[in-house]
Amino acid sequence: MKPTMRSTILVLFVGALVLALRPGTAPKLEAQSGSLVLARYGVVDPKTLPKIQPGRRRGGRVPFRVPDPAAFRREKQEAESDTHGPQAGESAQVNLPSASLVSTATGFIGLRFSDTFGFIPPDTQVAAGPDHLFEAVNGHGRILNKSGTVLSDFDLFTFFAVDIFTDVLSDPIVRYDAVSKRWFVTLVTIESLFNVGDWRLAVSTTSNPLDPFVLYIASLEGGFPDFPKLAVNDDKLVLTGNIFTIFSQVYVGTAFLVANKADLVAGSSTPGSTYFPSPQGLFTIQPAQGLSSGSTLFMAARGTAARRTVVRVWSLNGVPGTATPVTSTTTDLTIKSLPTP
């Protein structure tokens, strides 16, 4: 056998072995296919996770990305020169409705920079349930009671059961849903070796975040959903993101994934889901958490540059995997011009 042939066979063997060793991932689908699915890949029990060891993983600076750097620089310059300040006859004061004062029962320190892996920015998140708090920053998760006692301190790499080929983990979001009495945790991961980016989602099995979570994944070939957002209402869950290519970091557009909430709460291995591929318009779609009964899930994003006087509102209706599929409609609303802070 010629040396070159042996080398080729060795490369093919190593490639096959690498693929075989990569556990817990959903089938890879093109980012623009419109057929992306959310798939269950495991269960994690926070009570059994090893205590976190700060510094074990090297933190890094996550670059801030915008779709149009030149327009962003112009907006920054305008903000600095105060060209969007109050005009003649216009007041800068905002009149808010009266509200009763909230008394503070107790207070305590949350995660410190020295507790964590040192990711910059940390993307701080915290959510409150009936008896617990769930705090997350990039790479680090912590569950506390409402007196501030730490009950579980863990590595989000371990919590989401990522494999050795996951080289980026970022942007955690934590929500407690009082309707379903469940915790929802999401973040994004990247496996550069495979040119794959993922939405990852953990759904608790009870109202106690120390009980097991079911893990889900939706993987994009060639792209990743940066700056993700999460919201749930009565019957749906939505994950949004700004899709960038992995190696060239070119902005592709906004996208979102809608999932059947009842399937997720039940721990289904194949929850109903519908993917709305990029470009869905504007930048950084923010979904609204449902705090009252209703089947319409609302999302919004504001324009930039020439469209900074526009807010687009998305209305999502229907439920994935049912006889009433998900539909998305948009309405553009005119607002006063918003400067970049």
Short mmCIF file of C-alpha atoms in Angstrom, two decimals:
data_model
loop_
_atom_site.label_atom_id
_atom_site.label_comp_id
_atom_site.label_asym_id
_atom_site.label_seq_id
_atom_site.Cartn_x
_atom_site.Cartn_y
_atom_site.Cartn_z
CA MET A 1 0.00 0.00 0.00
CA LYS A 2 1.38 3.39 -0.97
CA PRO A 3 2.09 5.90 1.86
CA THR A 4 -0.38 8.42 0.43
CA MET A 5 -3.15 5.82 0.40
CA ARG A 6 -2.35 4.83 4.00
CA SER A 7 -2.51 8.51 5.00
CA THR A 8 -5.88 8.94 3.31
CA ILE A 9 -7.31 5.88 5.03
CA LEU A 10 -5.93 7.10 8.39
CA VAL A 11 -7.57 10.52 7.93
CA LEU A 12 -10.90 8.90 7.02
CA PHE A 13 -10.66 6.57 10.01
CA VAL A 14 -9.88 9.42 12.42
CA GLY A 15 -12.72 11.48 10.97
CA ALA A 16 -15.17 8.60 11.41
CA LEU A 17 -13.92 8.02 14.96
CA VAL A 18 -14.37 11.70 15.85
CA LEU A 19 -17.95 11.64 14.56
CA ALA A 20 -18.66 8.44 16.48
CA LEU A 21 -17.30 9.95 19.70
CA ARG A 22 -19.47 13.07 19.48
CA PRO A 23 -22.54 12.20 21.60
CA GLY A 24 -25.86 13.84 22.27
CA THR A 25 -26.40 15.90 19.12
CA ALA A 26 -29.32 16.29 16.79
CA PRO A 27 -29.04 15.77 13.03
CA LYS A 28 -27.24 18.70 11.38
CA LEU A 29 -29.38 20.74 9.02
CA GLU A 30 -28.56 23.69 6.83
CA ALA A 31 -29.13 27.04 8.56
CA GLN A 32 -31.37 28.19 5.72
CA SER A 33 -33.33 24.96 5.26
CA GLY A 34 -36.38 25.96 7.29
CA SER A 35 -36.52 22.39 8.65
CA LEU A 36 -34.42 22.77 11.79
CA VAL A 37 -35.74 20.62 14.65
CA LEU A 38 -35.40 20.57 18.42
CA ALA A 39 -34.36 17.13 19.71
CA ARG A 40 -33.91 15.66 23.18
CA TYR A 41 -30.38 14.47 23.90
CA GLY A 42 -30.16 13.80 27.64
CA VAL A 43 -31.10 14.45 31.27
CA VAL A 44 -29.03 16.22 33.93
CA ASP A 45 -29.44 16.22 37.71
CA PRO A 46 -28.03 19.41 39.31
CA LYS A 47 -27.71 17.67 42.69
CA THR A 48 -25.11 15.28 41.28
CA LEU A 49 -22.98 17.79 39.37
CA PRO A 50 -19.44 18.30 40.68
CA LYS A 51 -18.74 21.60 42.40
CA ILE A 52 -17.38 24.17 40.00
CA GLN A 53 -13.64 24.81 39.83
CA PRO A 54 -13.01 28.41 38.70
CA GLY A 55 -10.13 28.75 36.32
CA ARG A 56 -10.33 25.18 35.03
CA ARG A 57 -11.57 26.49 31.69
CA ARG A 58 -9.91 29.55 30.26
CA GLY A 59 -12.24 32.53 29.90
CA GLY A 60 -12.08 34.80 26.91
CA ARG A 61 -13.45 37.97 25.44
CA VAL A 62 -16.54 37.48 23.32
CA PRO A 63 -16.60 40.06 20.49
CA PHE A 64 -19.59 42.38 20.23
CA ARG A 65 -21.19 42.00 16.81
CA VAL A 66 -23.49 44.35 14.97
CA PRO A 67 -24.98 43.89 11.47
CA ASP A 68 -23.62 47.20 10.16
CA PRO A 69 -20.46 48.43 11.95
CA ALA A 70 -20.36 51.72 10.00
CA ALA A 71 -23.97 52.55 10.94
CA PHE A 72 -23.27 51.60 14.54
CA ARG A 73 -20.29 53.97 14.66
CA ARG A 74 -22.45 56.78 13.23
CA GLU A 75 -25.10 56.15 15.88
CA LYS A 76 -22.47 56.22 18.60
CA GLN A 77 -21.17 59.55 17.33
CA GLU A 78 -24.70 60.98 17.23
CA ALA A 79 -25.35 59.78 20.77
CA GLU A 80 -22.12 61.33 22.01
CA SER A 81 -22.99 64.67 20.37
CA ASP A 82 -26.52 64.50 21.85
CA THR A 83 -28.19 65.08 18.48
CA HIS A 84 -31.18 63.06 19.68
CA GLY A 85 -31.75 65.01 22.89
CA PRO A 86 -35.00 66.84 23.66
CA GLN A 87 -36.03 69.24 20.91
CA ALA A 88 -37.52 72.70 21.42
CA GLY A 89 -40.77 72.43 23.36
CA GLU A 90 -40.11 68.79 24.21
CA SER A 91 -39.55 67.54 27.75
CA ALA A 92 -37.00 64.90 28.67
CA GLN A 93 -39.05 63.89 31.72
CA VAL A 94 -41.01 60.64 31.58
CA ASN A 95 -44.20 60.47 33.64
CA LEU A 96 -44.60 56.99 35.09
CA PRO A 97 -47.75 55.65 36.74
CA SER A 98 -47.70 55.62 40.51
CA ALA A 99 -46.70 52.33 42.10
CA SER A 100 -46.51 51.00 45.62
CA LEU A 101 -43.07 50.68 47.14
CA VAL A 102 -41.52 47.24 47.38
CA SER A 103 -39.84 46.38 50.65
CA THR A 104 -36.64 44.34 50.64
CA ALA A 105 -36.78 41.32 52.93
CA THR A 106 -33.16 40.24 52.52
CA GLY A 107 -30.15 40.84 50.33
CA PHE A 108 -26.97 38.94 49.54
CA ILE A 109 -24.09 38.85 47.09
CA GLY A 110 -24.50 36.87 43.90
CA LEU A 111 -21.75 35.46 41.70
CA ARG A 112 -18.53 37.43 41.77
CA PHE A 113 -16.12 37.68 38.85
CA SER A 114 -13.59 35.69 40.89
CA ASP A 115 -16.12 32.84 41.24
CA THR A 116 -16.38 32.35 37.51
CA PHE A 117 -14.26 31.35 34.53
CA GLY A 118 -13.72 35.00 33.67
CA PHE A 119 -15.69 35.28 30.44
CA ILE A 120 -16.10 38.87 29.21
CA PRO A 121 -18.90 39.88 28.94
CA PRO A 122 -20.41 37.61 31.64
CA ASP A 123 -24.02 37.85 30.30
CA THR A 124 -25.49 37.83 33.81
CA GLN A 125 -28.89 36.15 34.32
CA VAL A 126 -31.05 35.36 37.35
CA ALA A 127 -34.60 34.03 37.73
CA ALA A 128 -36.77 33.49 40.81
CA GLY A 129 -39.10 30.57 41.48
CA PRO A 130 -41.27 29.78 44.50
CA ASP A 131 -38.36 28.83 46.77
CA HIS A 132 -35.18 29.17 44.70
CA LEU A 133 -33.04 31.47 42.59
CA PHE A 134 -31.16 30.25 39.52
CA GLU A 135 -28.23 32.48 38.55
CA ALA A 136 -26.10 32.01 35.44
CA VAL A 137 -23.18 33.76 33.81
CA ASN A 138 -21.10 32.51 30.89
CA GLY A 139 -19.80 29.10 31.91
CA HIS A 140 -21.20 29.11 35.46
CA GLY A 141 -24.52 28.18 37.08
CA ARG A 142 -25.64 28.57 40.70
CA ILE A 143 -28.83 27.58 42.52
CA LEU A 144 -29.63 29.29 45.84
CA ASN A 145 -32.49 29.44 48.29
CA LYS A 146 -34.06 32.82 48.99
CA SER A 147 -31.90 33.34 52.05
CA GLY A 148 -28.81 33.29 49.83
CA THR A 149 -27.55 29.83 50.75
CA VAL A 150 -25.78 28.22 47.79
CA LEU A 151 -27.35 24.81 47.13
CA SER A 152 -25.57 23.90 43.90
CA ASP A 153 -22.62 25.49 42.09
CA PHE A 154 -21.76 24.00 38.72
CA ASP A 155 -20.10 24.31 35.34
CA LEU A 156 -22.62 25.05 32.54
CA PHE A 157 -20.47 22.93 30.24
CA THR A 158 -21.28 19.98 32.54
CA PHE A 159 -24.91 21.06 33.14
CA PHE A 160 -25.58 20.96 29.37
CA ALA A 161 -23.51 17.77 28.96
CA VAL A 162 -21.48 19.25 26.11
CA ASP A 163 -18.83 17.06 24.55
CA ILE A 164 -15.10 17.65 24.15
CA PHE A 165 -15.62 19.20 20.71
CA THR A 166 -17.64 22.15 22.07
CA ASP A 167 -15.23 25.09 22.10
CA VAL A 168 -17.69 27.99 22.67
CA LEU A 169 -20.46 28.32 25.25
CA SER A 170 -22.15 31.69 25.65
CA ASP A 171 -25.21 33.86 26.36
CA PRO A 172 -27.18 31.94 29.04
CA ILE A 173 -30.83 32.86 29.60
CA VAL A 174 -32.86 31.66 32.61
CA ARG A 175 -36.64 31.86 33.03
CA TYR A 176 -39.10 30.48 35.58
CA ASP A 177 -42.62 29.98 34.21
CA ALA A 178 -45.26 30.19 36.94
CA VAL A 179 -47.94 28.71 34.65
CA SER A 180 -46.18 25.39 34.03
CA LYS A 181 -44.08 25.58 37.23
CA ARG A 182 -40.97 24.83 35.20
CA TRP A 183 -37.51 26.35 34.74
CA PHE A 184 -36.21 27.01 31.23
CA VAL A 185 -32.50 27.59 30.62
CA THR A 186 -30.90 28.20 27.24
CA LEU A 187 -27.53 29.16 25.75
CA VAL A 188 -25.59 28.80 22.51
CA THR A 189 -22.66 26.52 21.78
CA ILE A 190 -20.28 26.15 18.84
CA GLU A 191 -18.32 23.13 17.63
CA SER A 192 -15.88 24.83 15.26
CA LEU A 193 -14.35 21.54 14.16
CA PHE A 194 -17.72 20.54 12.68
CA ASN A 195 -18.73 24.07 11.60
CA VAL A 196 -21.86 23.76 13.74
CA GLY A 197 -23.64 26.14 16.13
CA ASP A 198 -26.45 25.20 18.49
CA TRP A 199 -29.35 26.45 20.51
CA ARG A 200 -29.35 24.35 23.70
CA LEU A 201 -32.34 24.22 26.05
CA ALA A 202 -32.80 22.68 29.51
CA VAL A 203 -36.35 22.18 30.88
CA SER A 204 -36.88 21.27 34.54
CA THR A 205 -39.10 18.36 35.51
CA THR A 206 -40.52 20.11 38.60
CA SER A 207 -40.65 23.59 40.17
CA ASN A 208 -37.50 22.69 42.12
CA PRO A 209 -34.38 23.49 40.05
CA LEU A 210 -32.41 20.89 42.04
CA ASP A 211 -34.48 18.15 40.38
CA PRO A 212 -33.51 16.77 36.93
CA PHE A 213 -33.66 18.83 33.71
CA VAL A 214 -34.34 17.41 30.24
CA LEU A 215 -31.83 18.63 27.62
CA TYR A 216 -32.66 19.63 24.03
CA ILE A 217 -30.57 20.81 21.08
CA ALA A 218 -31.14 22.40 17.66
CA SER A 219 -28.04 22.54 15.46
CA LEU A 220 -27.19 24.80 12.53
CA GLU A 221 -24.71 23.80 9.86
CA GLY A 222 -22.31 26.66 9.19
CA GLY A 223 -23.92 29.21 11.51
CA PHE A 224 -24.74 30.00 15.13
CA PRO A 225 -27.57 31.96 16.84
CA ASP A 226 -25.74 34.80 18.56
CA PHE A 227 -27.37 36.96 21.27
CA PRO A 228 -30.21 34.43 21.87
CA LYS A 229 -33.48 35.25 23.63
CA LEU A 230 -36.09 33.00 25.24
CA ALA A 231 -39.75 33.38 26.20
CA VAL A 232 -42.73 31.15 26.94
CA ASN A 233 -46.47 31.73 27.07
CA ASP A 234 -49.42 29.38 27.61
CA ASP A 235 -48.62 26.96 24.79
CA LYS A 236 -45.36 27.95 23.08
CA LEU A 237 -41.68 28.52 23.69
CA VAL A 238 -39.57 30.61 21.33
CA LEU A 239 -35.81 30.91 20.90
CA THR A 240 -34.51 33.82 18.82
CA GLY A 241 -31.03 34.63 17.57
CA ASN A 242 -28.88 36.68 15.22
CA ILE A 243 -27.41 34.16 12.79
CA PHE A 244 -23.71 34.57 12.00
CA THR A 245 -21.46 32.32 9.98
CA ILE A 246 -18.94 30.59 12.24
CA PHE A 247 -15.59 31.15 10.55
CA SER A 248 -16.12 34.42 8.65
CA GLN A 249 -18.57 35.82 11.28
CA VAL A 250 -20.76 37.33 8.57
CA TYR A 251 -24.24 38.38 9.71
CA VAL A 252 -26.93 36.37 7.91
CA GLY A 253 -30.09 37.68 9.60
CA THR A 254 -32.46 37.06 12.49
CA ALA A 255 -34.15 33.69 12.96
CA PHE A 256 -36.33 31.99 15.55
CA LEU A 257 -37.42 28.51 16.61
CA VAL A 258 -40.89 27.89 18.10
CA ALA A 259 -41.53 24.76 20.20
CA ASN A 260 -44.58 23.05 21.67
CA LYS A 261 -44.49 23.94 25.37
CA ALA A 262 -46.63 20.97 26.48
CA ASP A 263 -44.23 18.58 24.75
CA LEU A 264 -41.26 20.19 26.49
CA VAL A 265 -42.93 20.06 29.92
CA ALA A 266 -43.73 16.38 29.31
CA GLY A 267 -40.09 15.67 28.42
CA SER A 268 -40.97 14.49 24.91
CA SER A 269 -38.10 13.09 22.86
CA THR A 270 -39.52 14.74 19.71
CA PRO A 271 -41.26 17.98 20.76
CA GLY A 272 -43.16 19.78 18.05
CA SER A 273 -41.09 22.65 16.64
CA THR A 274 -41.16 25.08 13.72
CA TYR A 275 -38.11 26.95 12.46
CA PHE A 276 -38.32 30.40 10.86
CA PRO A 277 -34.94 30.77 9.11
CA SER A 278 -33.03 33.99 8.50
CA PRO A 279 -33.59 36.66 7.51
CA GLN A 280 -36.69 37.45 9.59
CA GLY A 281 -35.89 41.17 9.71
CA LEU A 282 -34.15 43.79 11.83
CA PHE A 283 -31.70 42.73 14.57
CA THR A 284 -31.98 41.02 17.98
CA ILE A 285 -35.63 39.98 18.22
CA GLN A 286 -36.78 40.18 21.84
CA PRO A 287 -39.73 37.89 22.72
CA ALA A 288 -42.10 38.88 25.53
CA GLN A 289 -42.53 36.50 28.46
CA GLY A 290 -46.20 35.61 28.89
CA LEU A 291 -47.42 36.84 32.27
CA SER A 292 -51.15 36.47 31.59
CA SER A 293 -53.27 33.89 29.83
CA GLY A 294 -53.13 33.98 26.04
CA SER A 295 -52.07 31.95 23.03
CA THR A 296 -50.42 34.79 21.07
CA LEU A 297 -46.71 35.19 21.77
CA PHE A 298 -45.37 38.65 20.97
CA MET A 299 -41.84 39.65 19.95
CA ALA A 300 -40.30 42.99 19.00
CA ALA A 301 -37.20 44.55 17.50
CA ARG A 302 -36.34 48.13 16.69
CA GLY A 303 -34.76 49.45 13.53
CA THR A 304 -31.27 50.89 13.22
CA ALA A 305 -29.86 53.80 11.22
CA ALA A 306 -32.61 55.14 8.92
CA ARG A 307 -35.19 52.82 10.53
CA ARG A 308 -34.54 53.82 14.14
CA THR A 309 -38.08 55.30 14.32
CA VAL A 310 -39.66 51.87 13.70
CA VAL A 311 -40.49 49.06 16.11
CA ARG A 312 -41.56 45.81 14.47
CA VAL A 313 -43.90 43.56 16.45
CA TRP A 314 -44.21 39.86 15.66
CA SER A 315 -47.36 37.91 16.62
CA LEU A 316 -46.93 34.14 16.84
CA ASN A 317 -50.08 32.02 16.85
CA GLY A 318 -50.70 28.29 16.69
CA VAL A 319 -48.73 25.43 18.23
CA PRO A 320 -46.03 23.34 16.53
CA GLY A 321 -46.88 19.68 16.02
CA THR A 322 -50.66 20.22 16.24
CA ALA A 323 -53.51 20.68 13.79
CA THR A 324 -52.99 24.45 14.15
CA PRO A 325 -49.48 25.19 12.84
CA VAL A 326 -47.53 28.26 13.89
CA THR A 327 -48.00 31.45 11.90
CA SER A 328 -45.99 34.65 12.18
CA THR A 329 -47.33 38.09 11.32
CA THR A 330 -45.58 41.45 11.70
CA THR A 331 -46.69 45.02 12.29
CA ASP A 332 -44.42 48.08 12.05
CA LEU A 333 -45.11 50.82 14.58
CA THR A 334 -43.74 54.36 14.39
CA ILE A 335 -41.98 55.69 17.48
CA LYS A 336 -39.81 58.63 18.40
CA SER A 337 -36.24 58.24 17.24
CA LEU A 338 -34.11 56.08 19.57
CA PRO A 339 -30.40 56.85 19.96
CA THR A 340 -27.84 54.18 20.67
CA PRO A 341 -26.90 54.43 24.38
#
